[in-house]
mmCIF file of C-alpha atoms in Angstrom:
data_model
loop_
_atom_site.group_PDB
_atom_site.id
_atom_site.type_symbol
_atom_site.label_atom_id
_atom_site.label_comp_id
_atom_site.label_asym_id
_atom_site.label_seq_id
_atom_site.Cartn_x
_atom_site.Cartn_y
_atom_site.Cartn_z
ATOM 1 C CA MET I 1 16.054 -51.347 76.738
ATOM 2 C CA LYS I 2 19.727 -51.686 75.794
ATOM 3 C CA ASN I 3 19.845 -48.129 74.326
ATOM 4 C CA TYR I 4 18.131 -46.802 77.464
ATOM 5 C CA LYS I 5 20.948 -48.210 79.658
ATOM 6 C CA LYS I 6 23.586 -46.688 77.375
ATOM 7 C CA THR I 7 21.843 -43.309 77.532
ATOM 8 C CA ILE I 8 21.703 -43.469 81.341
ATOM 9 C CA LEU I 9 25.412 -44.409 81.454
ATOM 10 C CA TYR I 10 26.391 -41.523 79.159
ATOM 11 C CA LEU I 11 24.272 -39.056 81.124
ATOM 12 C CA SER I 12 25.867 -40.261 84.367
ATOM 13 C CA ILE I 13 29.351 -39.738 82.942
ATOM 14 C CA ILE I 14 28.437 -36.242 81.717
ATOM 15 C CA ILE I 15 26.924 -35.276 85.080
ATOM 16 C CA PHE I 16 29.917 -36.690 86.983
ATOM 17 C CA SER I 17 32.336 -34.785 84.717
ATOM 18 C CA GLY I 18 30.366 -31.587 85.265
ATOM 19 C CA VAL I 19 30.524 -32.037 89.044
ATOM 20 C CA VAL I 20 34.304 -32.568 88.887
ATOM 21 C CA VAL I 21 34.775 -29.418 86.779
ATOM 22 C CA TRP I 22 32.525 -27.433 89.142
ATOM 23 C CA ALA I 23 34.440 -28.668 92.217
ATOM 24 C CA PHE I 24 37.763 -27.717 90.634
ATOM 25 C CA ALA I 25 36.422 -24.262 89.765
ATOM 26 C CA GLN I 26 35.280 -23.778 93.357
ATOM 27 C CA LYS I 27 38.737 -24.730 94.641
ATOM 28 C CA SER I 28 40.356 -22.302 92.191
ATOM 29 C CA ASN I 29 38.042 -19.514 93.372
ATOM 30 C CA ARG I 30 39.024 -20.103 96.995
ATOM 31 C CA ILE I 31 42.698 -19.830 96.073
ATOM 32 C CA SER I 32 42.206 -16.581 94.162
ATOM 33 C CA GLU I 33 40.064 -15.140 96.969
ATOM 34 C CA SER I 34 43.022 -15.459 99.345
ATOM 35 C CA ILE I 35 45.125 -13.069 97.231
ATOM 36 C CA ASN I 36 45.673 -9.751 98.969
ATOM 37 C CA LEU I 37 45.203 -7.095 96.286
ATOM 38 C CA ASP I 38 47.350 -4.676 98.320
ATOM 39 C CA LEU I 39 50.412 -6.897 97.850
ATOM 40 C CA PRO I 40 52.571 -6.524 94.735
ATOM 41 C CA GLU I 41 52.705 -9.269 92.140
ATOM 42 C CA VAL I 42 55.581 -11.725 92.326
ATOM 43 C CA VAL I 43 56.966 -12.669 88.915
ATOM 44 C CA MET I 44 59.108 -15.780 89.257
ATOM 45 C CA TYR I 45 61.459 -17.410 86.744
ATOM 46 C CA LYS I 46 62.475 -21.016 87.208
ATOM 47 C CA ASN I 47 64.164 -23.900 85.474
ATOM 48 C CA PRO I 48 61.695 -26.293 83.769
ATOM 49 C CA GLN I 49 62.690 -29.270 85.939
ATOM 50 C CA CYS I 50 62.536 -27.542 89.338
ATOM 51 C CA THR I 51 59.597 -28.470 91.568
ATOM 52 C CA CYS I 52 60.744 -26.789 94.787
ATOM 53 C CA CYS I 53 60.284 -23.453 92.995
ATOM 54 C CA ASP I 54 56.617 -24.294 92.458
ATOM 55 C CA ARG I 55 56.281 -25.076 96.169
ATOM 56 C CA TRP I 56 57.814 -21.656 97.027
ATOM 57 C CA ALA I 57 55.309 -19.976 94.685
ATOM 58 C CA SER I 58 52.448 -21.866 96.400
ATOM 59 C CA TYR I 59 53.809 -20.804 99.797
ATOM 60 C CA LEU I 60 53.736 -17.132 98.728
ATOM 61 C CA ARG I 61 50.213 -17.510 97.332
ATOM 62 C CA LYS I 62 49.090 -18.867 100.703
ATOM 63 C CA GLN I 63 50.525 -15.673 102.220
ATOM 64 C CA GLY I 64 48.322 -13.612 99.889
ATOM 65 C CA TYR I 65 50.803 -12.733 97.146
ATOM 66 C CA PRO I 66 49.729 -13.005 93.511
ATOM 67 C CA VAL I 67 52.432 -15.096 91.816
ATOM 68 C CA SER I 68 53.070 -15.759 88.161
ATOM 69 C CA VAL I 69 55.544 -18.474 87.194
ATOM 70 C CA ASN I 70 57.659 -18.324 84.059
ATOM 71 C CA VAL I 71 59.687 -21.307 82.914
ATOM 72 C CA SER I 72 63.072 -20.477 81.416
ATOM 73 C CA SER I 73 66.198 -22.334 80.376
ATOM 74 C CA GLU I 74 68.091 -19.012 80.580
ATOM 75 C CA MET I 75 68.339 -18.739 84.370
ATOM 76 C CA ILE I 76 72.014 -17.740 84.439
ATOM 77 C CA SER I 77 71.327 -14.903 82.027
ATOM 78 C CA ILE I 78 68.331 -13.737 84.090
ATOM 79 C CA LYS I 79 70.499 -13.663 87.214
ATOM 80 C CA GLU I 80 73.390 -11.856 85.515
ATOM 81 C CA THR I 81 71.116 -9.275 83.877
ATOM 82 C CA ASN I 82 69.536 -8.475 87.248
ATOM 83 C CA ASN I 83 72.733 -8.182 89.319
ATOM 84 C CA VAL I 84 72.360 -11.410 91.300
ATOM 85 C CA PRO I 85 75.859 -12.354 92.511
ATOM 86 C CA LEU I 86 76.711 -15.942 91.577
ATOM 87 C CA ASN I 87 77.736 -16.707 95.173
ATOM 88 C CA LEU I 88 74.160 -15.868 96.240
ATOM 89 C CA ALA I 89 72.423 -17.746 93.416
ATOM 90 C CA SER I 90 69.630 -20.240 93.960
ATOM 91 C CA CYS I 91 67.229 -22.199 91.789
ATOM 92 C CA HIS I 92 64.734 -19.435 90.978
ATOM 93 C CA THR I 93 64.687 -15.665 90.608
ATOM 94 C CA ALA I 94 61.650 -13.546 91.409
ATOM 95 C CA PHE I 95 60.792 -9.891 90.967
ATOM 96 C CA ILE I 96 58.652 -8.027 93.491
ATOM 97 C CA ASP I 97 58.133 -4.294 93.044
ATOM 98 C CA ASP I 98 61.605 -2.949 92.295
ATOM 99 C CA TYR I 99 63.412 -5.818 94.031
ATOM 100 C CA VAL I 100 64.909 -9.169 93.117
ATOM 101 C CA VAL I 101 64.224 -12.114 95.413
ATOM 102 C CA GLU I 102 66.654 -14.942 94.771
ATOM 103 C CA GLY I 103 65.730 -18.375 96.028
ATOM 104 C CA HIS I 104 63.668 -19.599 98.947
ATOM 105 C CA VAL I 105 63.374 -16.348 100.913
ATOM 106 C CA PRO I 106 60.739 -16.467 103.694
ATOM 107 C CA VAL I 107 57.737 -14.150 103.388
ATOM 108 C CA GLU I 108 58.581 -12.275 106.607
ATOM 109 C CA ASP I 109 61.874 -11.131 105.058
ATOM 110 C CA ILE I 110 60.101 -10.083 101.852
ATOM 111 C CA ASN I 111 57.498 -8.161 103.871
ATOM 112 C CA ARG I 112 60.216 -6.455 105.903
ATOM 113 C CA MET I 113 62.117 -5.459 102.753
ATOM 114 C CA LEU I 114 58.988 -4.036 101.134
ATOM 115 C CA LYS I 115 58.212 -2.070 104.300
ATOM 116 C CA GLU I 116 61.746 -0.751 104.900
ATOM 117 C CA ARG I 117 62.536 -0.183 101.174
ATOM 118 C CA PRO I 118 66.344 -0.527 101.526
ATOM 119 C CA ASP I 119 68.634 0.819 98.804
ATOM 120 C CA ALA I 120 69.490 -2.604 97.399
ATOM 121 C CA VAL I 121 68.909 -4.934 94.474
ATOM 122 C CA GLY I 122 67.184 -7.468 96.697
ATOM 123 C CA LEU I 123 67.311 -10.489 98.947
ATOM 124 C CA ALA I 124 68.830 -13.930 98.489
ATOM 125 C CA ALA I 125 68.663 -17.249 100.281
ATOM 126 C CA PRO I 126 71.812 -18.689 98.666
ATOM 127 C CA GLY I 127 71.755 -22.272 97.460
ATOM 128 C CA MET I 128 68.745 -24.320 98.388
ATOM 129 C CA PRO I 129 68.549 -24.287 102.212
ATOM 130 C CA ALA I 130 66.845 -27.449 103.433
ATOM 131 C CA ALA I 131 64.535 -25.797 105.994
ATOM 132 C CA SER I 132 63.514 -22.880 103.774
ATOM 133 C CA PRO I 133 59.980 -22.380 102.395
ATOM 134 C CA GLY I 134 59.442 -24.642 99.415
ATOM 135 C CA MET I 135 62.228 -27.003 100.441
ATOM 136 C CA ASP I 136 60.534 -27.853 103.763
ATOM 137 C CA ILE I 137 63.033 -30.451 104.954
ATOM 138 C CA LYS I 138 63.056 -30.895 108.714
ATOM 139 C CA THR I 139 66.507 -29.977 109.977
ATOM 140 C CA ASN I 140 68.160 -28.084 112.794
ATOM 141 C CA ASP I 141 70.473 -26.346 110.311
ATOM 142 C CA SER I 142 70.055 -22.602 110.068
ATOM 143 C CA TYR I 143 70.367 -20.573 106.900
ATOM 144 C CA GLU I 144 70.965 -16.954 105.982
ATOM 145 C CA VAL I 145 69.048 -14.457 103.930
ATOM 146 C CA ARG I 146 71.312 -11.766 102.516
ATOM 147 C CA LEU I 147 70.567 -8.256 101.246
ATOM 148 C CA PHE I 148 72.672 -7.473 98.177
ATOM 149 C CA ASP I 149 73.512 -4.467 96.030
ATOM 150 C CA LYS I 150 74.362 -4.056 92.340
ATOM 151 C CA GLU I 151 78.109 -4.239 93.027
ATOM 152 C CA GLY I 152 77.678 -7.750 94.425
ATOM 153 C CA ASN I 153 78.146 -6.768 98.069
ATOM 154 C CA SER I 154 75.865 -8.400 100.605
ATOM 155 C CA VAL I 155 75.036 -8.122 104.285
ATOM 156 C CA LEU I 156 73.232 -10.494 106.601
ATOM 157 C CA TYR I 157 69.528 -9.627 106.610
ATOM 158 C CA ALA I 158 68.083 -12.531 108.596
ATOM 159 C CA THR I 159 68.957 -15.940 109.976
ATOM 160 C CA HIS I 160 66.402 -18.738 110.091
#
C-alpha cells in the first residue's frame, strides 16, 4: 500500500507539472499571436542590469511589434557607431527598419516615423523620462522626443 501512495504522489506531480507547462505554452502562444507580421522587427540592445528596457520591449510587443532583446556591456560603442548624439542618449538603443530608436520612445512616434520616412538617423527620448513607456511613473512632467541626423543635429518631433 505504501508504494501505491508513492506512485499516486509521483503521478500527481508529473500531471501537475505537465499542466503548468501547457498553461505557459498557451500564454506564450497568445503573446506571439498578437504580433503584427506587417510591422518591422525591433532589435533592441540594453545594459544587463536595466529592467525598464525590458518593460519598453514588452510595451512594443503589446502594440504588435516583434522585438528581440540583446544584452550588451558595450552600449556606448553601439550608440557611437550608430550616430546617436550623447546629449540624446538613453538606456537602450533599438533598430527598426533603417532607423535608430534611442530610449523610451512612444509607439505613436515610431509609427509616424515609419509612415513619414524622414531623412534622419532616428528618434530619441533623451534620458529616462519618468512618464515614458517602460518607465511608467505617474507625473505631470512632459518630455520630448527628438528626430536626429548623422551630424548630431536634432529637432523636436513630439512632446508628451
